Amino acid sequence: MINRRHFLTTVAIGTASAAALAACGSPAPSQTGSAENPVTINYTWWGNDDRAERTRKAIALFEEKNKDIKVNGNFTDFAGYWQKRATEAAGGGLPDVMQWDLSYLRDYGQRNQLLDLGTVKIDTSAFEKSLLPSGQIKGKTYGIPTSTNAFAVYYDPAKLATLGIAEPDGSWTYKDFNAFLTEVGAKGNGTLFGSTDYTSVWWMFNIWLRQSNIEAFTEDGKLGFTKDDLKKWWNLTGELRGTSAVVSEERVTQLAPKSPFGSNVTATEVTWDNFMAGYLGDSGAKELKLVPVPSDDPDNLGLFLKPSMLMVASAKTKNKDAAARFIDFMVNDPQVGQIFKTSRGVPASKTQRDGTTFEGTDKLVVDYEKSIEQYLKDAPEPPIVGFGTLEASFKRVSSDLNYGKVTIDGAADAWFKEAEDLIKQNA
Amino acid sequence: MTQSPTLSRRASSSAPKPQRTPRQLKSKRSGADARAGYTFLLPWLLGFIALTVGPMISSLYLSFTNYNLFEPPKWIGLDNYATLFQDERFLQSVGVTLSYVVFGTPLKLAAALAVAMLLNSKRKGQGFYRSAFYAPSLIGASVSIAIVWKAMFGDSGPVDQGLSFFGINLGGWVGNPSMTMPMMILLTVWQFGAPMVIFLAGLKQIPADLYEAASMDGAGPVRKFINITWPMLSPVIFFNLLMETIHAFQIFASAYIISNGEGGPAGSTLFYTLYLYLRGFSDFRMGYASAMAWLLVIVVGIITLIFFKTSKSWVHYSGDSK
């Protein structure tokens, strides 16, 4: 039977098993290059054209300062990124250096796919001590944060002005916030909506839990919250769904991969503060502002600085030293900070932060992180193995909820079933 | 051909004999032919064993294991197959795929046959029309077409605007769970070129005198179609039906692109192969994905078998007594 899909799957699996066998050999010694005969390392990242352009500049600068190393750059969007890494990991051919996300650190770190960066020379003296553990698993450092980001409510001041709505100051309860979204939706008259349903964002849920002093995951890798917590969470916007306070899921899907906020369909969005450059580019707005997320406890905003991105190396890289030098350069060099500004988040290393001038919207992001400093708590540890899957299914189940395909109870049941199955699977 | 090696061995063992019969000479030559044949076959055979049979066997093994790509597979027996039927997303993917096969395939074949009959007559510029209708199926499976399709059916895309001109306001189809399946079916129907070409070749084989005789007897176009075209074309219809059904089960690329690789909105484009892929490469459940792949092979096999069994009653080959 001709069955091309199946054929492709089997080829992939066959390659995988062959590679698994091949991977049992002894590790190769690190190669060294020279200016005449440089070693080549592969570097991959996710992002848009803006980031590609900045990364290209950073790589050129690195090659100029390190004549014995050539860097081969390659990028995709976020969704395709992880499927590609999975295939490469199965084939034993992960790129030497990679941009990484906290969500997937355990999946690969715990399964010996990433290099223990404690074994190579990377300078972390300029980092906040509280930030480094988020790249560590069981005492081993698998990722170095490039930068930090925090959760925020974005809004477009110009849009609020035309509607005659006062700008928020960020000291609001969920009730205040919902009332604000409803007002925007009502005055927006069908063309401008309040926001995207904020209960469909995992990290916002995580922050809400932390506002009640609940950690999403326990230390032994189980869920730290109950089904009732989740139902309560989705009930927060229960009355907003289907009104102009939140944009319909149909529109959200139509507009993907751009966000409704970036497409000028909503006046606000709840997300990470380093999306500024992307939103400005997408929406063409002159200025966007940031305020803290709502909380029913004014002393506990549940906020934290997350490494917005990490730099990791493949466990199987043949060029450990070159990889380490590149990572060190990308996280510490002041000129690299100057290139990226806040587009990766606020630089994590002090040398990079001090060497960078932040102006205009970049300054807004830095100022926002300064303004919430007193509320910040320790960043959560790298989430459980398989967290990427859970985050994706949280989004999917929330979307079904917004389509009216499931009830809140059904959605909570569906997500818990998947989560429990996944935790059992990876135990 | 399978006999040749033995024959040739016998021929060479009788080599000391000075006299050879013509028969022995002939078999020696056919033995050499066979060797040459196998030599030429070797690259394909090696590829077939290494790239098809080998991986298929290993995927069959993996389907009985828990395998996350990184750690050695753990044997769990039939667990993957058992869990499949409690997995709501799996059942959803089966439903989505079946409705696509059941509605998409007949519509596509009907379009292919209708256009093939139009293009069968002698008219000016027929060559141009044939290429024009065939073209979509050449590029149809490509990523770019799926992207164009998505834009066409998107919010205020050409389809939305065209329909609102007639007072029909459906909005964009891409974000509407009840409109994505019609959209996917339209996409496959539009790619009718390949079966159309085969139908065209089949139509050319029908002797013109049959139609002439029928005309003499006063048969109209419908009668001619029912009594001549359909039975004479039935082997070709059968072939196309079989190939297109199998093909429809394997839809992947367009669904992947149109739904951003998620099978949305609300799972309405969660095709079987897309879910299989997500299970394997997003959730690292390779054993589960392998079980799904084997189940698909088995189901497609059974459907093919049913087609062949039932074909006896409606497919007519020339020289058949029926």
Short mmCIF file of C-alpha atoms in Angstrom, two decimals, chain A:
data_model
loop_
_atom_site.label_atom_id
_atom_site.label_comp_id
_atom_site.label_asym_id
_atom_site.label_seq_id
_atom_site.Cartn_x
_atom_site.Cartn_y
_atom_site.Cartn_z
CA MET A 1 0.00 0.00 0.00
CA ILE A 2 1.33 3.41 -0.93
CA ASN A 3 1.09 5.48 2.21
CA ARG A 4 3.36 8.44 2.03
CA ARG A 5 2.63 9.91 5.45
CA HIS A 6 3.15 6.68 7.19
CA PHE A 7 6.28 6.14 5.15
CA LEU A 8 7.67 9.48 6.30
CA THR A 9 6.86 8.74 9.91
CA THR A 10 8.55 5.38 9.76
CA VAL A 11 11.61 6.86 8.08
CA ALA A 12 11.84 9.40 10.87
CA ILE A 13 11.54 6.69 13.50
CA GLY A 14 14.04 4.48 11.74
CA THR A 15 16.52 7.33 11.58
CA ALA A 16 15.82 8.01 15.20
CA SER A 17 16.65 4.50 16.34
CA ALA A 18 19.78 4.42 14.18
CA ALA A 19 20.87 7.70 15.66
CA ALA A 20 20.16 6.47 19.17
CA LEU A 21 22.53 3.57 18.54
CA ALA A 22 25.14 5.85 17.01
CA ALA A 23 24.87 8.18 19.98
CA CYS A 24 26.18 5.50 22.32
CA GLY A 25 29.76 6.16 21.19
CA SER A 26 32.26 8.09 23.29
CA PRO A 27 32.08 11.90 23.17
CA ALA A 28 34.35 13.55 20.63
CA PRO A 29 37.02 15.95 21.89
CA SER A 30 36.32 19.63 21.37
CA GLN A 31 37.77 20.97 18.15
CA THR A 32 39.70 24.20 17.97
CA GLY A 33 39.89 26.49 15.00
CA SER A 34 42.22 29.19 13.72
CA ALA A 35 41.76 32.32 11.66
CA GLU A 36 42.77 30.41 8.51
CA ASN A 37 40.74 27.39 9.36
CA PRO A 38 37.83 28.45 11.56
CA VAL A 39 35.46 25.98 13.21
CA THR A 40 31.79 26.38 12.31
CA ILE A 41 29.01 26.32 14.86
CA ASN A 42 25.31 26.29 14.10
CA TYR A 43 23.00 28.69 15.92
CA THR A 44 19.22 28.64 15.72
CA TRP A 45 16.53 30.88 17.15
CA TRP A 46 12.81 31.64 16.78
CA GLY A 47 11.46 35.05 15.95
CA ASN A 48 10.43 37.48 13.27
CA ASP A 49 12.36 39.45 10.65
CA ASP A 50 13.20 42.14 13.16
CA ARG A 51 14.99 39.66 15.39
CA ALA A 52 16.66 38.02 12.41
CA GLU A 53 18.16 41.34 11.37
CA ARG A 54 19.44 42.06 14.88
CA THR A 55 20.83 38.55 15.26
CA ARG A 56 22.63 38.82 11.92
CA LYS A 57 24.35 41.98 13.21
CA ALA A 58 25.33 40.29 16.48
CA ILE A 59 26.78 37.30 14.64
CA ALA A 60 28.81 39.53 12.33
CA LEU A 61 30.20 41.33 15.35
CA PHE A 62 31.10 38.04 17.02
CA GLU A 63 32.87 36.73 13.94
CA GLU A 64 34.83 39.95 13.68
CA LYS A 65 36.05 39.57 17.25
CA ASN A 66 36.57 35.81 17.02
CA LYS A 67 38.27 35.07 13.73
CA ASP A 68 38.62 31.38 14.54
CA ILE A 69 34.85 30.76 14.72
CA LYS A 70 32.18 30.93 12.04
CA VAL A 71 28.51 31.04 13.08
CA ASN A 72 25.86 29.55 10.85
CA GLY A 73 22.52 31.17 11.71
CA ASN A 74 19.05 29.78 11.08
CA PHE A 75 15.57 30.71 12.34
CA THR A 76 11.86 29.75 12.25
CA ASP A 77 8.69 30.87 14.01
CA PHE A 78 7.92 29.66 17.52
CA ALA A 79 5.37 26.96 16.66
CA GLY A 80 7.53 25.15 14.11
CA TYR A 81 10.63 25.64 16.20
CA TRP A 82 9.94 22.89 18.74
CA GLN A 83 8.82 20.29 16.25
CA LYS A 84 12.06 20.86 14.37
CA ARG A 85 14.15 20.54 17.53
CA ALA A 86 12.35 17.28 18.41
CA THR A 87 13.23 15.81 15.03
CA GLU A 88 16.85 16.92 15.33
CA ALA A 89 17.18 15.62 18.86
CA ALA A 90 15.84 12.27 17.70
CA GLY A 91 18.45 12.22 14.96
CA GLY A 92 21.20 13.29 17.37
CA GLY A 93 21.83 16.46 15.39
CA LEU A 94 20.75 19.43 17.50
CA PRO A 95 22.47 22.68 16.48
CA ASP A 96 25.51 23.59 18.59
CA VAL A 97 23.90 26.66 20.16
CA MET A 98 20.18 27.40 20.46
CA GLN A 99 17.84 30.06 21.74
CA TRP A 100 15.65 28.29 24.28
CA ASP A 101 12.41 28.69 26.18
CA LEU A 102 11.80 27.89 29.85
CA SER A 103 8.82 25.72 28.87
CA TYR A 104 11.06 23.14 27.18
CA LEU A 105 14.14 23.28 29.43
CA ARG A 106 13.24 20.20 31.45
CA ASP A 107 12.19 18.11 28.46
CA TYR A 108 15.63 18.36 26.95
CA GLY A 109 17.83 19.08 29.99
CA GLN A 110 16.55 16.20 32.08
CA ARG A 111 16.94 13.86 29.11
CA ASN A 112 20.60 14.68 28.56
CA GLN A 113 20.15 16.58 25.30
CA LEU A 114 21.68 19.83 26.57
CA LEU A 115 25.25 20.62 27.56
CA ASP A 116 25.96 21.23 31.25
CA LEU A 117 27.18 24.81 30.91
CA GLY A 118 28.88 24.53 34.32
CA THR A 119 31.57 22.49 32.56
CA VAL A 120 32.56 25.30 30.17
CA LYS A 121 33.72 28.87 30.63
CA ILE A 122 30.80 31.31 30.69
CA ASP A 123 30.94 34.43 32.86
CA THR A 124 27.79 34.77 34.97
CA SER A 125 29.18 37.24 37.53
CA ALA A 126 27.06 40.09 36.19
CA PHE A 127 23.74 38.22 36.63
CA GLU A 128 21.23 38.55 39.46
CA LYS A 129 21.73 35.50 41.66
CA SER A 130 17.95 35.00 41.86
CA LEU A 131 17.65 34.64 38.11
CA LEU A 132 20.20 31.89 37.42
CA PRO A 133 18.25 29.00 39.07
CA SER A 134 15.60 29.27 36.36
CA GLY A 135 18.17 27.83 33.94
CA GLN A 136 19.18 25.04 36.32
CA ILE A 137 17.87 21.55 36.90
CA LYS A 138 19.12 19.52 39.88
CA GLY A 139 22.09 21.83 40.34
CA LYS A 140 23.27 21.67 36.73
CA THR A 141 23.13 24.77 34.55
CA TYR A 142 21.58 24.03 31.17
CA GLY A 143 20.56 27.52 30.13
CA ILE A 144 21.83 31.08 30.56
CA PRO A 145 19.14 33.78 30.46
CA THR A 146 19.72 36.40 27.79
CA SER A 147 17.18 38.75 29.26
CA THR A 148 14.18 39.04 31.52
CA ASN A 149 10.54 39.78 30.92
CA ALA A 150 7.54 40.27 33.15
CA PHE A 151 3.82 40.10 32.60
CA ALA A 152 1.97 43.33 31.90
CA VAL A 153 -1.19 44.82 30.47
CA TYR A 154 -0.45 46.65 27.23
CA TYR A 155 -2.72 49.44 26.11
CA ASP A 156 -2.83 51.88 23.25
CA PRO A 157 -3.24 55.42 24.73
CA ALA A 158 -4.32 56.91 21.40
CA LYS A 159 -7.20 54.44 21.05
CA LEU A 160 -8.38 55.06 24.60
CA ALA A 161 -8.27 58.82 23.98
CA THR A 162 -10.52 58.58 20.92
CA LEU A 163 -13.01 56.56 22.95
CA GLY A 164 -12.83 59.10 25.76
CA ILE A 165 -11.66 56.56 28.31
CA ALA A 166 -9.08 57.52 30.95
CA GLU A 167 -5.75 55.67 30.91
CA PRO A 168 -5.51 52.99 33.62
CA ASP A 169 -2.84 53.22 36.31
CA GLY A 170 -2.53 49.49 36.90
CA SER A 171 -3.90 49.38 40.42
CA TRP A 172 -6.98 47.36 39.68
CA THR A 173 -8.85 44.27 40.80
CA TYR A 174 -10.20 41.71 38.34
CA LYS A 175 -13.59 43.33 38.73
CA ASP A 176 -12.14 46.74 37.81
CA PHE A 177 -10.31 45.23 34.89
CA ASN A 178 -13.43 43.49 33.57
CA ALA A 179 -15.41 46.72 33.92
CA PHE A 180 -12.68 48.53 31.98
CA LEU A 181 -12.79 45.95 29.17
CA THR A 182 -16.58 46.15 29.05
CA GLU A 183 -16.46 49.94 28.76
CA VAL A 184 -13.91 49.79 25.93
CA GLY A 185 -16.02 47.20 24.13
CA ALA A 186 -19.21 49.22 24.54
CA LYS A 187 -17.66 52.46 23.31
CA GLY A 188 -15.62 50.63 20.64
CA ASN A 189 -18.87 50.06 18.80
CA GLY A 190 -18.04 46.72 17.21
CA THR A 191 -14.77 47.85 15.67
CA LEU A 192 -12.63 47.97 18.78
CA PHE A 193 -12.81 45.28 21.46
CA GLY A 194 -11.61 45.34 25.06
CA SER A 195 -9.01 42.61 24.87
CA THR A 196 -8.34 39.01 23.99
CA ASP A 197 -9.78 36.73 26.69
CA TYR A 198 -7.00 36.86 29.27
CA THR A 199 -8.06 33.59 30.87
CA SER A 200 -6.77 31.73 27.81
CA VAL A 201 -3.16 32.60 28.70
CA TRP A 202 -1.42 30.01 30.88
CA TRP A 203 1.06 32.45 32.43
CA MET A 204 -1.72 34.82 33.48
CA PHE A 205 -3.40 31.86 35.20
CA ASN A 206 -0.06 31.07 36.84
CA ILE A 207 0.19 34.65 38.12
CA TRP A 208 -3.38 34.54 39.43
CA LEU A 209 -2.50 31.36 41.35
CA ARG A 210 0.56 33.05 42.80
CA GLN A 211 -1.64 35.95 43.91
CA SER A 212 -3.29 33.34 46.17
CA ASN A 213 0.12 31.87 47.06
CA ILE A 214 -0.38 28.71 45.03
CA GLU A 215 2.47 27.29 42.92
CA ALA A 216 1.29 25.73 39.68
CA PHE A 217 3.51 22.66 40.07
CA THR A 218 4.73 20.86 43.16
CA GLU A 219 8.36 19.94 43.68
CA ASP A 220 7.73 16.32 42.75
CA GLY A 221 6.31 17.33 39.38
CA LYS A 222 2.57 17.20 40.14
CA LEU A 223 -0.13 19.82 39.76
CA GLY A 224 -0.26 22.27 42.66
CA PHE A 225 -3.81 23.47 42.02
CA THR A 226 -7.23 21.86 41.84
CA LYS A 227 -9.87 21.55 39.18
CA ASP A 228 -11.97 24.04 41.15
CA ASP A 229 -9.17 26.63 40.92
CA LEU A 230 -9.16 26.21 37.17
CA LYS A 231 -12.96 26.49 36.96
CA LYS A 232 -12.86 29.62 39.09
CA TRP A 233 -10.25 31.06 36.75
CA TRP A 234 -12.23 30.45 33.59
CA ASN A 235 -15.33 31.81 35.33
CA LEU A 236 -13.59 35.17 35.78
CA THR A 237 -14.43 36.11 32.20
CA GLY A 238 -17.57 33.98 32.06
CA GLU A 239 -19.79 37.01 31.57
CA LEU A 240 -17.45 38.69 29.10
CA ARG A 241 -17.35 35.84 26.58
CA GLY A 242 -19.52 36.59 23.60
CA THR A 243 -19.65 40.33 24.38
CA SER A 244 -17.58 43.13 22.89
CA ALA A 245 -15.40 43.17 26.02
CA VAL A 246 -13.36 40.30 24.58
CA VAL A 247 -12.74 39.72 20.89
CA SER A 248 -14.39 36.59 19.49
CA GLU A 249 -12.29 33.47 19.06
CA GLU A 250 -13.26 33.46 15.41
CA ARG A 251 -11.47 36.77 14.88
CA VAL A 252 -8.48 35.62 16.91
CA THR A 253 -8.12 32.60 14.61
CA GLN A 254 -8.59 34.69 11.48
CA LEU A 255 -5.90 37.13 12.52
CA ALA A 256 -3.31 34.50 13.54
CA PRO A 257 -0.34 34.53 13.52
CA LYS A 258 -0.72 38.25 14.36
CA SER A 259 -2.38 39.04 17.67
CA PRO A 260 -5.65 41.00 17.80
CA PHE A 261 -3.83 43.77 19.65
CA GLY A 262 -1.12 43.96 17.00
CA SER A 263 -3.88 44.04 14.37
CA ASN A 264 -5.57 47.04 16.06
CA VAL A 265 -8.69 45.02 16.87
CA THR A 266 -8.36 45.33 20.66
CA ALA A 267 -7.34 48.25 22.87
CA THR A 268 -5.39 46.11 25.36
CA GLU A 269 -3.57 42.82 25.68
CA VAL A 270 -2.19 40.90 28.65
CA THR A 271 1.21 39.43 27.84
CA TRP A 272 5.02 39.62 28.24
CA ASP A 273 6.54 43.09 28.28
CA ASN A 274 9.16 42.36 25.62
CA PHE A 275 6.55 42.12 22.85
CA MET A 276 6.74 45.92 22.52
CA ALA A 277 8.86 46.02 19.36
CA GLY A 278 6.71 43.39 17.67
CA TYR A 279 3.43 45.13 18.58
CA LEU A 280 4.69 48.52 17.43
CA GLY A 281 5.75 46.99 14.13
CA ASP A 282 2.48 45.09 13.61
CA SER A 283 0.05 47.82 14.65
CA GLY A 284 1.88 50.92 13.44
CA ALA A 285 0.88 52.61 16.71
CA LYS A 286 3.01 55.56 17.81
CA GLU A 287 3.12 54.58 21.43
CA LEU A 288 2.03 51.66 23.59
CA LYS A 289 2.05 51.70 27.38
CA LEU A 290 2.42 49.08 30.10
CA VAL A 291 0.74 48.73 33.49
CA PRO A 292 0.72 45.86 36.03
CA VAL A 293 -1.77 43.00 35.78
CA PRO A 294 -4.91 43.10 37.96
CA SER A 295 -4.86 41.55 41.42
CA ASP A 296 -7.43 41.27 44.19
CA ASP A 297 -4.60 41.60 46.71
CA PRO A 298 -2.84 44.96 46.17
CA ASP A 299 0.24 43.75 48.04
CA ASN A 300 0.65 40.58 46.03
CA LEU A 301 0.68 41.02 42.25
CA GLY A 302 2.10 37.52 41.70
CA LEU A 303 4.59 39.01 39.27
CA PHE A 304 8.09 37.69 38.65
CA LEU A 305 10.93 38.17 36.22
CA LYS A 306 11.15 35.22 33.85
CA PRO A 307 14.15 34.59 31.65
CA SER A 308 12.49 35.63 28.39
CA MET A 309 14.96 33.50 26.52
CA LEU A 310 17.84 31.24 27.39
CA MET A 311 20.95 30.27 25.52
CA VAL A 312 21.71 26.56 25.53
CA ALA A 313 24.17 24.26 23.78
CA SER A 314 23.68 20.75 22.48
CA ALA A 315 25.10 17.96 24.67
CA LYS A 316 26.62 16.47 21.55
CA THR A 317 28.34 19.56 20.18
CA LYS A 318 31.86 18.93 18.91
CA ASN A 319 32.77 22.56 19.53
CA LYS A 320 32.12 23.07 23.22
CA ASP A 321 34.57 25.91 23.61
CA ALA A 322 33.40 27.79 20.56
CA ALA A 323 29.78 27.31 21.66
CA ALA A 324 30.59 28.61 25.15
CA ARG A 325 32.39 31.64 23.76
CA PHE A 326 29.42 32.46 21.55
CA ILE A 327 26.95 32.14 24.44
CA ASP A 328 29.16 34.26 26.68
CA PHE A 329 29.31 36.90 23.96
CA MET A 330 25.56 36.90 23.33
CA VAL A 331 24.64 37.33 27.02
CA ASN A 332 27.45 39.62 28.22
CA ASP A 333 28.77 41.79 25.42
CA PRO A 334 27.58 45.41 25.81
CA GLN A 335 27.44 45.90 22.04
CA VAL A 336 25.05 42.96 21.72
CA GLY A 337 22.78 44.70 24.24
CA GLN A 338 22.97 47.78 22.06
CA ILE A 339 21.84 45.72 19.07
CA PHE A 340 18.89 43.93 20.71
CA LYS A 341 17.78 46.66 23.16
CA THR A 342 14.62 45.25 24.78
CA SER A 343 13.50 43.12 21.83
CA ARG A 344 14.63 39.94 23.65
CA GLY A 345 13.52 41.42 26.99
CA VAL A 346 15.58 43.56 29.34
CA PRO A 347 19.20 42.30 29.20
CA ALA A 348 19.87 39.94 32.12
CA SER A 349 23.55 40.70 32.59
CA LYS A 350 24.43 43.97 34.29
CA THR A 351 27.36 44.63 31.92
CA GLN A 352 25.00 44.39 29.00
CA ARG A 353 22.33 46.49 30.69
CA ASP A 354 24.83 49.21 31.63
CA GLY A 355 26.31 49.26 28.14
CA THR A 356 22.96 49.81 26.49
CA THR A 357 21.11 53.10 26.09
CA PHE A 358 17.35 52.64 26.35
CA GLU A 359 15.25 55.31 24.71
CA GLY A 360 11.63 55.74 23.72
CA THR A 361 9.64 52.53 23.87
CA ASP A 362 12.66 50.51 25.02
CA LYS A 363 12.83 52.81 28.01
CA LEU A 364 9.14 52.12 28.73
CA VAL A 365 9.89 48.41 29.05
CA VAL A 366 12.90 48.96 31.33
CA ASP A 367 10.94 51.47 33.41
CA TYR A 368 8.04 49.05 33.73
CA GLU A 369 10.30 46.34 35.12
CA LYS A 370 11.79 48.89 37.54
CA SER A 371 8.31 50.04 38.62
CA ILE A 372 7.23 46.55 39.65
CA GLU A 373 10.52 45.70 41.37
CA GLN A 374 8.98 45.83 44.86
CA TYR A 375 6.32 43.27 43.90
CA LEU A 376 8.63 40.76 42.23
CA LYS A 377 8.96 37.29 43.65
CA ASP A 378 11.40 34.51 42.76
CA ALA A 379 11.00 33.19 39.26
CA PRO A 380 9.34 29.76 39.14
CA GLU A 381 11.67 26.79 38.58
CA PRO A 382 11.76 25.30 35.09
CA PRO A 383 8.26 23.78 34.74
CA ILE A 384 7.67 20.03 34.57
CA VAL A 385 8.65 17.75 31.71
CA GLY A 386 6.10 18.06 28.94
CA PHE A 387 5.08 21.56 30.02
CA GLY A 388 5.15 22.77 26.40
CA THR A 389 2.36 20.30 25.63
CA LEU A 390 0.34 21.43 28.67
CA GLU A 391 0.68 25.09 27.75
CA ALA A 392 -0.47 24.38 24.20
CA SER A 393 -3.44 22.35 25.41
CA PHE A 394 -4.38 25.10 27.87
CA LYS A 395 -4.61 27.47 24.93
CA ARG A 396 -6.56 24.97 22.87
CA VAL A 397 -9.08 24.11 25.58
CA SER A 398 -9.57 27.83 26.33
CA SER A 399 -10.19 28.39 22.66
CA ASP A 400 -12.83 25.63 22.59
CA LEU A 401 -14.40 27.37 25.57
CA ASN A 402 -14.53 30.66 23.71
CA TYR A 403 -16.03 28.95 20.69
CA GLY A 404 -18.73 27.68 23.02
CA LYS A 405 -17.82 24.08 22.15
CA VAL A 406 -17.40 23.10 25.80
CA THR A 407 -18.67 24.27 29.16
CA ILE A 408 -16.28 25.50 31.82
CA ASP A 409 -16.68 22.21 33.67
CA GLY A 410 -16.03 20.24 30.51
CA ALA A 411 -12.97 22.33 29.69
CA ALA A 412 -11.51 21.82 33.16
CA ASP A 413 -12.17 18.06 32.93
CA ALA A 414 -10.53 17.88 29.51
CA TRP A 415 -7.42 19.77 30.57
CA PHE A 416 -6.99 17.84 33.80
CA LYS A 417 -7.34 14.54 31.98
CA GLU A 418 -4.57 15.52 29.60
CA ALA A 419 -2.36 16.89 32.35
CA GLU A 420 -2.72 13.79 34.52
CA ASP A 421 -2.08 11.52 31.55
CA LEU A 422 1.05 13.50 30.66
CA ILE A 423 2.39 13.50 34.21
CA LYS A 424 1.84 9.75 34.44
CA GLN A 425 3.52 9.28 31.06
CA ASN A 426 6.66 11.14 32.09
CA ALA A 427 6.88 9.85 35.64
#
